[in-house]
PDB file of C-alpha atoms in Angstrom:
ATOM      1  CA  MET A   1     -45.161  -7.526 -38.788  1.00  0.00           C
ATOM      2  CA  SER A   2     -43.756  -6.696 -35.907  1.00  0.00           C
ATOM      3  CA  VAL A   3     -45.317  -7.544 -32.161  1.00  0.00           C
ATOM      4  CA  LEU A   4     -45.802  -3.581 -31.864  1.00  0.00           C
ATOM      5  CA  ARG A   5     -47.263  -3.113 -34.899  1.00  0.00           C
ATOM      6  CA  VAL A   6     -49.831  -6.313 -33.883  1.00  0.00           C
ATOM      7  CA  LEU A   7     -50.600  -5.202 -30.795  1.00  0.00           C
ATOM      8  CA  PHE A   8     -51.938  -1.403 -31.986  1.00  0.00           C
ATOM      9  CA  LEU A   9     -54.141  -3.386 -34.883  1.00  0.00           C
ATOM     10  CA  PHE A  10     -55.629  -5.427 -32.207  1.00  0.00           C
ATOM     11  CA  ILE A  11     -56.267  -2.441 -29.835  1.00  0.00           C
ATOM     12  CA  LEU A  12     -57.713  -0.083 -32.972  1.00  0.00           C
ATOM     13  CA  ILE A  13     -59.826  -3.050 -33.866  1.00  0.00           C
ATOM     14  CA  PHE A  14     -61.372  -3.306 -30.197  1.00  0.00           C
ATOM     15  CA  SER A  15     -61.672   0.580 -30.365  1.00  0.00           C
ATOM     16  CA  ASN A  16     -63.713   0.108 -33.281  1.00  0.00           C
ATOM     17  CA  VAL A  17     -66.001  -2.692 -32.181  1.00  0.00           C
ATOM     18  CA  GLU A  18     -67.082  -0.277 -29.296  1.00  0.00           C
ATOM     19  CA  ALA A  19     -68.194   2.227 -31.541  1.00  0.00           C
ATOM     20  CA  HIS A  20     -71.214   0.119 -32.329  1.00  0.00           C
ATOM     21  CA  GLN A  21     -73.865  -0.194 -29.771  1.00  0.00           C
ATOM     22  CA  SER A  22     -71.678  -3.048 -27.686  1.00  0.00           C
ATOM     23  CA  GLY A  23     -73.740  -2.842 -24.645  1.00  0.00           C
ATOM     24  CA  LEU A  24     -77.334  -3.921 -24.095  1.00  0.00           C
ATOM     25  CA  SER A  25     -79.378  -0.817 -24.023  1.00  0.00           C
ATOM     26  CA  TYR A  26     -83.151  -0.864 -22.628  1.00  0.00           C
ATOM     27  CA  ILE A  27     -86.649   0.858 -22.139  1.00  0.00           C
ATOM     28  CA  ASN A  28     -88.848   0.747 -19.349  1.00  0.00           C
ATOM     29  CA  ILE A  29     -92.499   1.945 -19.875  1.00  0.00           C
ATOM     30  CA  GLU A  30     -95.068   2.379 -16.868  1.00  0.00           C
ATOM     31  CA  LYS A  31     -98.339   3.571 -16.676  1.00  0.00           C
ATOM     32  CA  ASP A  32     -99.242   5.728 -13.664  1.00  0.00           C
ATOM     33  CA  SER A  33    -103.296   6.078 -12.267  1.00  0.00           C
ATOM     34  CA  SER A  34    -103.946   8.716 -14.586  1.00  0.00           C
ATOM     35  CA  ASN A  35    -103.097   6.863 -17.769  1.00  0.00           C
ATOM     36  CA  LEU A  36     -99.791   8.567 -18.637  1.00  0.00           C
ATOM     37  CA  LEU A  37     -96.651   7.197 -19.357  1.00  0.00           C
ATOM     38  CA  HIS A  38     -93.232   7.354 -17.914  1.00  0.00           C
ATOM     39  CA  VAL A  39     -91.096   6.103 -20.315  1.00  0.00           C
ATOM     40  CA  THR A  40     -86.711   5.959 -19.277  1.00  0.00           C
ATOM     41  CA  TYR A  41     -84.465   5.206 -22.071  1.00  0.00           C
ATOM     42  CA  LYS A  42     -80.972   4.165 -20.621  1.00  0.00           C
ATOM     43  CA  LYS A  43     -77.985   3.504 -22.816  1.00  0.00           C
ATOM     44  CA  PRO A  44     -74.131   2.226 -22.112  1.00  0.00           C
ATOM     45  CA  LEU A  45     -71.707   5.007 -21.712  1.00  0.00           C
ATOM     46  CA  SER A  46     -69.836   2.676 -23.745  1.00  0.00           C
ATOM     47  CA  ASP A  47     -71.977   3.381 -26.708  1.00  0.00           C
ATOM     48  CA  THR A  48     -71.468   7.310 -26.934  1.00  0.00           C
ATOM     49  CA  ARG A  49     -69.835   7.427 -29.862  1.00  0.00           C
ATOM     50  CA  GLY A  50     -72.273   4.972 -31.796  1.00  0.00           C
ATOM     51  CA  GLU A  51     -75.897   6.353 -33.564  1.00  0.00           C
ATOM     52  CA  ASP A  52     -78.970   6.819 -31.233  1.00  0.00           C
ATOM     53  CA  ILE A  53     -81.944   4.606 -32.179  1.00  0.00           C
ATOM     54  CA  THR A  54     -85.200   5.795 -32.530  1.00  0.00           C
ATOM     55  CA  ILE A  55     -88.035   5.106 -30.668  1.00  0.00           C
ATOM     56  CA  ASN A  56     -91.601   4.532 -32.182  1.00  0.00           C
ATOM     57  CA  TYR A  57     -94.912   4.958 -30.855  1.00  0.00           C
ATOM     58  CA  PRO A  58     -98.102   4.721 -31.998  1.00  0.00           C
ATOM     59  CA  ALA A  59     -99.509   8.158 -33.643  1.00  0.00           C
ATOM     60  CA  ARG A  60    -101.916   9.013 -31.299  1.00  0.00           C
ATOM     61  CA  CYS A  61     -99.307   9.039 -28.576  1.00  0.00           C
ATOM     62  CA  THR A  62     -98.099  12.311 -27.770  1.00  0.00           C
ATOM     63  CA  GLN A  63     -95.263  13.366 -25.339  1.00  0.00           C
ATOM     64  CA  ILE A  64     -96.011  15.618 -22.717  1.00  0.00           C
ATOM     65  CA  THR A  65     -93.301  16.346 -21.054  1.00  0.00           C
ATOM     66  CA  PRO A  66     -89.538  17.604 -22.334  1.00  0.00           C
ATOM     67  CA  THR A  67     -86.754  15.099 -22.388  1.00  0.00           C
ATOM     68  CA  LYS A  68     -84.651  14.843 -19.342  1.00  0.00           C
ATOM     69  CA  LYS A  69     -81.476  13.787 -19.696  1.00  0.00           C
ATOM     70  CA  ILE A  70     -79.037  12.591 -16.838  1.00  0.00           C
ATOM     71  CA  ILE A  71     -75.406  10.062 -16.502  1.00  0.00           C
ATOM     72  CA  GLU A  72     -75.663   7.653 -13.652  1.00  0.00           C
ATOM     73  CA  ASN A  73     -74.262   4.319 -12.814  1.00  0.00           C
ATOM     74  CA  GLY A  74     -72.514   3.907 -16.377  1.00  0.00           C
ATOM     75  CA  PHE A  75     -75.731   4.827 -18.062  1.00  0.00           C
ATOM     76  CA  ILE A  76     -76.862   7.831 -20.125  1.00  0.00           C
ATOM     77  CA  ILE A  77     -80.499   7.782 -18.983  1.00  0.00           C
ATOM     78  CA  ARG A  78     -83.321   9.930 -20.842  1.00  0.00           C
ATOM     79  CA  THR A  79     -87.344  10.441 -19.284  1.00  0.00           C
ATOM     80  CA  ASN A  80     -90.185  11.609 -20.526  1.00  0.00           C
ATOM     81  CA  MET A  81     -93.813  10.985 -20.319  1.00  0.00           C
ATOM     82  CA  LEU A  82     -96.647  10.074 -23.160  1.00  0.00           C
ATOM     83  CA  ASP A  83     -99.952  10.718 -23.521  1.00  0.00           C
ATOM     84  CA  CYS A  84    -101.515   7.563 -25.296  1.00  0.00           C
ATOM     85  CA  GLY A  85    -105.179   7.690 -24.712  1.00  0.00           C
ATOM     86  CA  LYS A  86    -107.273   5.691 -22.301  1.00  0.00           C
ATOM     87  CA  ASN A  87    -105.769   2.412 -23.951  1.00  0.00           C
ATOM     88  CA  ASP A  88    -102.313   3.731 -23.563  1.00  0.00           C
ATOM     89  CA  LEU A  89    -100.136   0.797 -25.432  1.00  0.00           C
ATOM     90  CA  GLN A  90    -102.695  -2.044 -25.617  1.00  0.00           C
ATOM     91  CA  ASN A  91    -103.283  -3.841 -28.846  1.00  0.00           C
ATOM     92  CA  SER A  92    -100.117  -1.532 -30.448  1.00  0.00           C
ATOM     93  CA  ARG A  93     -96.688  -1.804 -31.626  1.00  0.00           C
ATOM     94  CA  ILE A  94     -93.527  -0.402 -30.561  1.00  0.00           C
ATOM     95  CA  TRP A  95     -90.668  -0.359 -32.942  1.00  0.00           C
ATOM     96  CA  ILE A  96     -87.293   0.944 -32.860  1.00  0.00           C
ATOM     97  CA  GLU A  97     -84.908   2.422 -35.854  1.00  0.00           C
ATOM     98  CA  GLY A  98     -81.707   2.248 -35.813  1.00  0.00           C
ATOM     99  CA  LEU A  99     -80.316  -1.309 -34.933  1.00  0.00           C
ATOM    100  CA  LEU A 100     -77.410  -2.466 -36.365  1.00  0.00           C
ATOM    101  CA  SER A 101     -77.234  -6.611 -37.308  1.00  0.00           C
ATOM    102  CA  GLY A 102     -74.310  -6.529 -34.490  1.00  0.00           C
ATOM    103  CA  ASP A 103     -75.818  -4.608 -31.710  1.00  0.00           C
ATOM    104  CA  ARG A 104     -76.712  -6.689 -28.421  1.00  0.00           C
ATOM    105  CA  GLY A 105     -80.148  -5.128 -28.623  1.00  0.00           C
ATOM    106  CA  VAL A 106     -82.350  -3.112 -26.682  1.00  0.00           C
ATOM    107  CA  LEU A 107     -84.686  -5.076 -24.129  1.00  0.00           C
ATOM    108  CA  VAL A 108     -88.248  -3.642 -23.830  1.00  0.00           C
ATOM    109  CA  ARG A 109     -90.361  -3.507 -20.691  1.00  0.00           C
ATOM    110  CA  TYR A 110     -94.150  -2.107 -20.212  1.00  0.00           C
ATOM    111  CA  ASP A 111     -95.702  -2.185 -17.096  1.00  0.00           C
ATOM    112  CA  ASP A 112     -99.675  -1.475 -17.184  1.00  0.00           C
ATOM    113  CA  LYS A 113    -100.258  -2.153 -13.479  1.00  0.00           C
ATOM    114  CA  LYS A 114    -102.176  -5.647 -14.704  1.00  0.00           C
ATOM    115  CA  HIS A 115     -99.129  -7.440 -16.655  1.00  0.00           C
ATOM    116  CA  ILE A 116     -95.722  -7.076 -17.574  1.00  0.00           C
ATOM    117  CA  TYR A 117     -94.738  -6.956 -21.011  1.00  0.00           C
ATOM    118  CA  LYS A 118     -91.153  -7.601 -22.058  1.00  0.00           C
ATOM    119  CA  SER A 119     -89.060  -8.590 -25.214  1.00  0.00           C
ATOM    120  CA  LEU A 120     -85.481  -8.047 -26.333  1.00  0.00           C
ATOM    121  CA  LEU A 121     -85.200  -6.154 -29.740  1.00  0.00           C
ATOM    122  CA  ARG A 122     -82.951  -6.707 -32.414  1.00  0.00           C
ATOM    123  CA  SER A 123     -82.504  -5.567 -36.067  1.00  0.00           C
ATOM    124  CA  ALA A 124     -84.000  -8.680 -37.456  1.00  0.00           C
ATOM    125  CA  THR A 125     -87.121  -8.466 -34.684  1.00  0.00           C
ATOM    126  CA  PRO A 126     -86.954  -4.834 -33.705  1.00  0.00           C
ATOM    127  CA  PHE A 127     -90.797  -4.481 -32.574  1.00  0.00           C
ATOM    128  CA  ILE A 128     -93.378  -5.686 -29.908  1.00  0.00           C
ATOM    129  CA  THR A 129     -96.731  -5.658 -29.744  1.00  0.00           C
ATOM    130  CA  ILE A 130     -98.252  -5.129 -26.724  1.00  0.00           C
ATOM    131  CA  ASN A 131    -101.529  -7.480 -26.431  1.00  0.00           C
ATOM    132  CA  GLN A 132    -100.353 -10.357 -24.071  1.00  0.00           C
ATOM    133  CA  LYS A 133     -98.098 -11.545 -21.280  1.00  0.00           C
ATOM    134  CA  LEU A 134     -95.095 -12.942 -21.898  1.00  0.00           C
ATOM    135  CA  SER A 135     -94.643 -16.972 -21.257  1.00  0.00           C
ATOM    136  CA  THR A 136     -92.555 -18.293 -18.424  1.00  0.00           C
ATOM    137  CA  PHE A 137     -90.784 -20.273 -21.080  1.00  0.00           C
ATOM    138  CA  ALA A 138     -90.742 -17.262 -23.252  1.00  0.00           C
ATOM    139  CA  LEU A 139     -89.142 -15.580 -20.172  1.00  0.00           C
ATOM    140  CA  PHE A 140     -86.930 -18.071 -19.566  1.00  0.00           C
ATOM    141  CA  LYS A 141     -85.513 -18.472 -23.265  1.00  0.00           C
ATOM    142  CA  GLU A 142     -85.260 -15.072 -23.484  1.00  0.00           C
ATOM    143  CA  TYR A 143     -82.860 -14.604 -20.340  1.00  0.00           C
ATOM    144  CA  VAL A 144     -80.968 -17.312 -21.640  1.00  0.00           C
ATOM    145  CA  GLN A 145     -80.223 -15.972 -24.258  1.00  0.00           C
ATOM    146  CA  MET A 146     -79.166 -12.530 -22.985  1.00  0.00           C
ATOM    147  CA  GLY A 147     -76.844 -14.470 -20.328  1.00  0.00           C
ATOM    148  CA  ILE A 148     -75.387 -16.131 -23.589  1.00  0.00           C
ATOM    149  CA  MET A 149     -75.195 -12.541 -25.782  1.00  0.00           C
ATOM    150  CA  HIS A 150     -73.903 -10.922 -22.465  1.00  0.00           C
ATOM    151  CA  ILE A 151     -70.820 -13.212 -21.836  1.00  0.00           C
ATOM    152  CA  LEU A 152     -70.137 -13.566 -25.854  1.00  0.00           C
ATOM    153  CA  SER A 153     -69.845 -10.164 -26.331  1.00  0.00           C
ATOM    154  CA  GLY A 154     -68.403  -9.446 -23.073  1.00  0.00           C
ATOM    155  CA  PHE A 155     -64.007  -9.185 -24.200  1.00  0.00           C
ATOM    156  CA  ASP A 156     -62.762  -8.542 -20.722  1.00  0.00           C
ATOM    157  CA  HIS A 157     -64.651 -11.820 -19.494  1.00  0.00           C
ATOM    158  CA  LEU A 158     -63.781 -13.690 -22.610  1.00  0.00           C
ATOM    159  CA  SER A 159     -60.183 -12.117 -22.153  1.00  0.00           C
ATOM    160  CA  PHE A 160     -59.730 -13.368 -18.370  1.00  0.00           C
ATOM    161  CA  VAL A 161     -61.112 -17.158 -19.525  1.00  0.00           C
ATOM    162  CA  ILE A 162     -57.873 -17.200 -22.105  1.00  0.00           C
ATOM    163  CA  GLY A 163     -55.428 -16.251 -19.444  1.00  0.00           C
ATOM    164  CA  LEU A 164     -57.113 -19.620 -17.488  1.00  0.00           C
ATOM    165  CA  LEU A 165     -56.979 -21.728 -20.426  1.00  0.00           C
ATOM    166  CA  LEU A 166     -53.062 -20.673 -21.284  1.00  0.00           C
ATOM    167  CA  LEU A 167     -52.180 -21.351 -17.511  1.00  0.00           C
ATOM    168  CA  ALA A 168     -53.818 -24.180 -16.800  1.00  0.00           C
ATOM    169  CA  PRO A 169     -51.231 -27.044 -17.247  1.00  0.00           C
ATOM    170  CA  SER A 170     -53.536 -29.969 -17.792  1.00  0.00           C
ATOM    171  CA  PHE A 171     -57.538 -30.591 -18.741  1.00  0.00           C
ATOM    172  CA  ARG A 172     -58.081 -31.936 -15.546  1.00  0.00           C
ATOM    173  CA  LYS A 173     -56.952 -28.622 -13.776  1.00  0.00           C
ATOM    174  CA  LEU A 174     -58.611 -26.301 -16.376  1.00  0.00           C
ATOM    175  CA  LEU A 175     -61.800 -28.305 -15.611  1.00  0.00           C
ATOM    176  CA  PHE A 176     -61.522 -27.250 -11.836  1.00  0.00           C
ATOM    177  CA  THR A 177     -60.076 -24.074 -12.593  1.00  0.00           C
ATOM    178  CA  ILE A 178     -63.174 -23.221 -14.463  1.00  0.00           C
ATOM    179  CA  SER A 179     -65.553 -24.844 -12.305  1.00  0.00           C
ATOM    180  CA  ALA A 180     -64.107 -22.698  -9.378  1.00  0.00           C
ATOM    181  CA  PHE A 181     -64.567 -19.664 -11.917  1.00  0.00           C
ATOM    182  CA  THR A 182     -68.428 -20.267 -12.335  1.00  0.00           C
ATOM    183  CA  LEU A 183     -69.034 -20.639  -8.881  1.00  0.00           C
ATOM    184  CA  SER A 184     -67.501 -17.516  -7.306  1.00  0.00           C
ATOM    185  CA  HIS A 185     -68.983 -15.144 -10.308  1.00  0.00           C
ATOM    186  CA  SER A 186     -72.356 -17.505  -9.750  1.00  0.00           C
ATOM    187  CA  ILE A 187     -72.237 -16.568  -5.983  1.00  0.00           C
ATOM    188  CA  THR A 188     -71.645 -12.490  -6.891  1.00  0.00           C
ATOM    189  CA  LEU A 189     -74.105 -12.496  -9.607  1.00  0.00           C
ATOM    190  CA  ALA A 190     -76.758 -13.926  -6.762  1.00  0.00           C
ATOM    191  CA  PHE A 191     -75.780 -11.513  -3.951  1.00  0.00           C
ATOM    192  CA  GLY A 192     -75.477  -8.218  -6.438  1.00  0.00           C
ATOM    193  CA  ILE A 193     -78.825  -8.774  -7.639  1.00  0.00           C
ATOM    194  CA  LEU A 194     -80.349  -9.645  -4.434  1.00  0.00           C
ATOM    195  CA  GLY A 195     -78.787  -6.602  -3.147  1.00  0.00           C
ATOM    196  CA  THR A 196     -76.487  -8.191  -0.287  1.00  0.00           C
ATOM    197  CA  ILE A 197     -73.382  -6.887  -1.622  1.00  0.00           C
ATOM    198  CA  ILE A 198     -73.063  -3.209  -3.380  1.00  0.00           C
ATOM    199  CA  ILE A 199     -70.060  -2.050  -4.961  1.00  0.00           C
ATOM    200  CA  ASN A 200     -69.478   1.063  -7.617  1.00  0.00           C
ATOM    201  CA  ILE A 201     -69.400  -0.543 -11.123  1.00  0.00           C
ATOM    202  CA  ALA A 202     -66.879   1.387 -11.859  1.00  0.00           C
ATOM    203  CA  PHE A 203     -64.424  -0.139  -9.656  1.00  0.00           C
ATOM    204  CA  VAL A 204     -65.835  -3.487 -10.652  1.00  0.00           C
ATOM    205  CA  GLU A 205     -65.051  -2.931 -14.139  1.00  0.00           C
ATOM    206  CA  ALA A 206     -61.519  -1.584 -13.143  1.00  0.00           C
ATOM    207  CA  MET A 207     -60.948  -4.856 -11.436  1.00  0.00           C
ATOM    208  CA  ILE A 208     -61.738  -7.028 -14.294  1.00  0.00           C
ATOM    209  CA  ALA A 209     -59.241  -5.055 -16.366  1.00  0.00           C
ATOM    210  CA  LEU A 210     -56.731  -5.568 -13.629  1.00  0.00           C
ATOM    211  CA  SER A 211     -57.399  -9.623 -13.650  1.00  0.00           C
ATOM    212  CA  ILE A 212     -57.282  -9.882 -17.308  1.00  0.00           C
ATOM    213  CA  LEU A 213     -53.706  -8.231 -16.376  1.00  0.00           C
ATOM    214  CA  PHE A 214     -52.554  -9.969 -13.739  1.00  0.00           C
ATOM    215  CA  LEU A 215     -52.803 -12.934 -15.738  1.00  0.00           C
ATOM    216  CA  ALA A 216     -50.943 -11.919 -18.780  1.00  0.00           C
ATOM    217  CA  LYS A 217     -48.258 -11.426 -16.285  1.00  0.00           C
ATOM    218  CA  GLU A 218     -48.594 -15.179 -15.331  1.00  0.00           C
ATOM    219  CA  ILE A 219     -48.667 -16.099 -18.524  1.00  0.00           C
ATOM    220  CA  LEU A 220     -45.011 -14.254 -19.177  1.00  0.00           C
ATOM    221  CA  THR A 221     -43.616 -15.256 -15.721  1.00  0.00           C
ATOM    222  CA  PRO A 222     -41.584 -18.410 -16.586  1.00  0.00           C
ATOM    223  CA  ARG A 223     -41.211 -19.484 -12.922  1.00  0.00           C
ATOM    224  CA  ILE A 224     -43.797 -21.499 -11.282  1.00  0.00           C
ATOM    225  CA  THR A 225     -45.779 -19.004  -9.138  1.00  0.00           C
ATOM    226  CA  PHE A 226     -48.472 -19.791  -6.418  1.00  0.00           C
ATOM    227  CA  SER A 227     -50.717 -18.501  -8.309  1.00  0.00           C
ATOM    228  CA  LYS A 228     -49.978 -21.008 -11.267  1.00  0.00           C
ATOM    229  CA  LYS A 229     -49.794 -23.648  -8.014  1.00  0.00           C
ATOM    230  CA  HIS A 230     -53.372 -22.773  -7.087  1.00  0.00           C
ATOM    231  CA  LEU A 231     -55.048 -21.569 -10.182  1.00  0.00           C
ATOM    232  CA  GLY A 232     -58.419 -22.554  -8.990  1.00  0.00           C
ATOM    233  CA  PHE A 233     -57.738 -20.652  -5.997  1.00  0.00           C
ATOM    234  CA  VAL A 234     -57.074 -17.350  -8.051  1.00  0.00           C
ATOM    235  CA  ALA A 235     -59.858 -18.164 -10.383  1.00  0.00           C
ATOM    236  CA  PHE A 236     -62.507 -18.389  -7.810  1.00  0.00           C
ATOM    237  CA  LEU A 237     -61.043 -15.086  -6.082  1.00  0.00           C
ATOM    238  CA  PHE A 238     -61.361 -13.049  -9.416  1.00  0.00           C
ATOM    239  CA  GLY A 239     -64.543 -14.923 -10.287  1.00  0.00           C
ATOM    240  CA  LEU A 240     -66.027 -12.832  -7.267  1.00  0.00           C
ATOM    241  CA  VAL A 241     -65.458  -9.526  -8.891  1.00  0.00           C
ATOM    242  CA  HIS A 242     -66.136 -10.860 -12.484  1.00  0.00           C
ATOM    243  CA  GLY A 243     -69.654 -11.809 -10.839  1.00  0.00           C
ATOM    244  CA  LEU A 244     -70.393  -8.485  -9.650  1.00  0.00           C
ATOM    245  CA  GLY A 245     -70.178  -7.093 -13.098  1.00  0.00           C
ATOM    246  CA  PHE A 246     -72.621  -9.942 -14.643  1.00  0.00           C
ATOM    247  CA  SER A 247     -75.169  -8.659 -11.669  1.00  0.00           C
ATOM    248  CA  SER A 248     -74.378  -5.293 -12.897  1.00  0.00           C
ATOM    249  CA  SER A 249     -75.323  -6.022 -16.476  1.00  0.00           C
ATOM    250  CA  LEU A 250     -78.442  -8.136 -15.301  1.00  0.00           C
ATOM    251  CA  ALA A 251     -79.346  -5.012 -13.214  1.00  0.00           C
ATOM    252  CA  SER A 252     -79.190  -2.551 -15.638  1.00  0.00           C
ATOM    253  CA  ILE A 253     -81.391  -5.303 -17.761  1.00  0.00           C
ATOM    254  CA  GLY A 254     -84.161  -5.574 -14.946  1.00  0.00           C
ATOM    255  CA  LEU A 255     -86.074  -8.775 -13.340  1.00  0.00           C
ATOM    256  CA  PRO A 256     -89.510  -8.981 -13.350  1.00  0.00           C
ATOM    257  CA  HIS A 257     -91.091  -8.961  -9.637  1.00  0.00           C
ATOM    258  CA  ASN A 258     -92.845 -11.846 -10.019  1.00  0.00           C
ATOM    259  CA  GLU A 259     -89.873 -13.990 -11.491  1.00  0.00           C
ATOM    260  CA  ILE A 260     -86.939 -12.962  -9.819  1.00  0.00           C
ATOM    261  CA  PRO A 261     -85.357 -16.528  -9.202  1.00  0.00           C
ATOM    262  CA  LEU A 262     -86.233 -17.670 -12.702  1.00  0.00           C
ATOM    263  CA  SER A 263     -85.384 -15.044 -14.785  1.00  0.00           C
ATOM    264  CA  LEU A 264     -81.460 -15.079 -12.485  1.00  0.00           C
ATOM    265  CA  PHE A 265     -81.083 -18.563 -12.772  1.00  0.00           C
ATOM    266  CA  ALA A 266     -81.746 -18.605 -16.485  1.00  0.00           C
ATOM    267  CA  PHE A 267     -79.153 -15.540 -17.150  1.00  0.00           C
ATOM    268  CA  ASN A 268     -76.650 -17.354 -14.908  1.00  0.00           C
ATOM    269  CA  LEU A 269     -77.128 -20.301 -17.078  1.00  0.00           C
ATOM    270  CA  GLY A 270     -76.976 -18.679 -20.312  1.00  0.00           C
ATOM    271  CA  ILE A 271     -74.056 -17.279 -18.967  1.00  0.00           C
ATOM    272  CA  GLU A 272     -72.275 -20.993 -18.701  1.00  0.00           C
ATOM    273  CA  LEU A 273     -73.523 -21.894 -21.997  1.00  0.00           C
ATOM    274  CA  GLY A 274     -72.163 -19.235 -23.653  1.00  0.00           C
ATOM    275  CA  GLN A 275     -68.682 -19.823 -21.237  1.00  0.00           C
ATOM    276  CA  ILE A 276     -68.984 -23.638 -22.649  1.00  0.00           C
ATOM    277  CA  MET A 277     -69.308 -22.369 -26.418  1.00  0.00           C
ATOM    278  CA  PHE A 278     -66.213 -20.340 -26.325  1.00  0.00           C
ATOM    279  CA  ILE A 279     -64.164 -22.421 -24.105  1.00  0.00           C
ATOM    280  CA  LEU A 280     -64.438 -25.348 -26.963  1.00  0.00           C
ATOM    281  CA  CYS A 281     -63.844 -22.582 -29.514  1.00  0.00           C
ATOM    282  CA  ALA A 282     -60.775 -21.405 -28.343  1.00  0.00           C
ATOM    283  CA  LEU A 283     -59.684 -25.215 -27.792  1.00  0.00           C
ATOM    284  CA  SER A 284     -59.919 -25.765 -30.947  1.00  0.00           C
ATOM    285  CA  VAL A 285     -58.399 -22.820 -32.662  1.00  0.00           C
ATOM    286  CA  LEU A 286     -55.248 -23.292 -29.641  1.00  0.00           C
ATOM    287  CA  TYR A 287     -54.727 -27.055 -31.064  1.00  0.00           C
ATOM    288  CA  PHE A 288     -54.865 -25.611 -34.452  1.00  0.00           C
ATOM    289  CA  LEU A 289     -52.618 -22.529 -34.003  1.00  0.00           C
ATOM    290  CA  ARG A 290     -50.356 -24.885 -32.113  1.00  0.00           C
ATOM    291  CA  LYS A 291     -49.356 -26.859 -35.129  1.00  0.00           C
ATOM    292  CA  PHE A 292     -47.906 -23.862 -36.487  1.00  0.00           C
ATOM    293  CA  PHE A 293     -46.621 -22.384 -33.666  1.00  0.00           C
ATOM    294  CA  LYS A 294     -44.680 -23.284 -30.726  1.00  0.00           C
ATOM    295  CA  LYS A 295     -46.771 -23.041 -27.629  1.00  0.00           C
ATOM    296  CA  SER A 296     -44.239 -20.924 -25.443  1.00  0.00           C
ATOM    297  CA  LEU A 297     -44.009 -18.153 -28.652  1.00  0.00           C
ATOM    298  CA  LEU A 298     -47.921 -18.173 -29.241  1.00  0.00           C
ATOM    299  CA  ASP A 299     -49.048 -17.940 -25.536  1.00  0.00           C
ATOM    300  CA  ARG A 300     -46.463 -15.250 -25.164  1.00  0.00           C
ATOM    301  CA  GLY A 301     -48.465 -13.335 -28.056  1.00  0.00           C
ATOM    302  CA  ILE A 302     -51.632 -13.929 -27.028  1.00  0.00           C
ATOM    303  CA  ALA A 303     -50.475 -12.767 -23.319  1.00  0.00           C
ATOM    304  CA  TYR A 304     -49.187  -9.488 -24.551  1.00  0.00           C
ATOM    305  CA  ILE A 305     -52.441  -8.999 -26.603  1.00  0.00           C
ATOM    306  CA  ILE A 306     -54.963  -9.632 -23.972  1.00  0.00           C
ATOM    307  CA  GLY A 307     -52.142  -7.980 -21.257  1.00  0.00           C
ATOM    308  CA  SER A 308     -51.998  -4.441 -23.409  1.00  0.00           C
ATOM    309  CA  VAL A 309     -56.271  -4.441 -24.384  1.00  0.00           C
ATOM    310  CA  ALA A 310     -56.418  -4.392 -20.229  1.00  0.00           C
ATOM    311  CA  ALA A 311     -53.866  -2.025 -19.978  1.00  0.00           C
ATOM    312  CA  PHE A 312     -55.978   0.114 -21.988  1.00  0.00           C
ATOM    313  CA  TRP A 313     -59.358  -0.872 -20.282  1.00  0.00           C
ATOM    314  CA  ILE A 314     -57.587   0.161 -17.067  1.00  0.00           C
ATOM    315  CA  TYR A 315     -56.857   3.451 -18.297  1.00  0.00           C
ATOM    316  CA  GLU A 316     -60.081   4.112 -19.757  1.00  0.00           C
ATOM    317  CA  ARG A 317     -62.084   3.136 -17.160  1.00  0.00           C
ATOM    318  CA  VAL A 318     -60.160   4.694 -14.302  1.00  0.00           C
ATOM    319  CA  ILE A 319     -59.071   8.112 -16.120  1.00  0.00           C
ATOM    320  CA  PHE A 320     -62.715   8.221 -17.751  1.00  0.00           C
TER     321      PHE A 320
END
């Protein structure tokens, strides 16, 4: 099979992966002073080719306003209002239909002005029962889990990490490079969430794709370049951009106002744990493949793949 066929097959597979619910959606429900519920359902634009989910509320709930739909900050946003009576959603269950096993899930947040209830719903557990406040440990666990899921399903971030793995000449250099990348994206993740840095997400996503294309070019360049000599510095600079991408995802999920430091730390910890898991798996796979293919040939093949997909991402994110 020719290199062009492999590249075409990889891009085709990637396009099919995005056809499923690849991004995390969320439902925010807030009760007002009249006991009416304001519902906001946010779905990533990247999921427009996927099937819509169905949100089921208790039978006593009645939708009293038509659903309004807007597109904003990379999301399809639908809003409406419900009247569920004087007991609103207390001791009730909300459940989701249409989640697939590969979906990242739907984060449900319900604020009744006394407590905040949150739960990440997936195909195996597509419901939340509104009867108790989420414990601190449960909140920490959920945000760690969301961080792991975000990095492991973030094909752009993983492609960048693969590029760093191929460019690092030694394990010591790799450790330093990954540490620099971790430090920088942790900084901008926190600054982005706290509102210290505000940059249009479309620009950030385009720059993330461009960073992968840059690493692919460096892998294919035989001479020793500035980037190869100072790989940690390059990883740190691009990590600042990737951190803004992480912060955009976390901002879309939302943070409980009384637990911002804890949930921010947990989400970032989840990203690092997921990154470590991926690096260990990737190193194992590379070690195995290098027994059958020359390192230079294998590295070039991977560079062409991630570079081609990154070029596709740039086209998709800039043009659309």
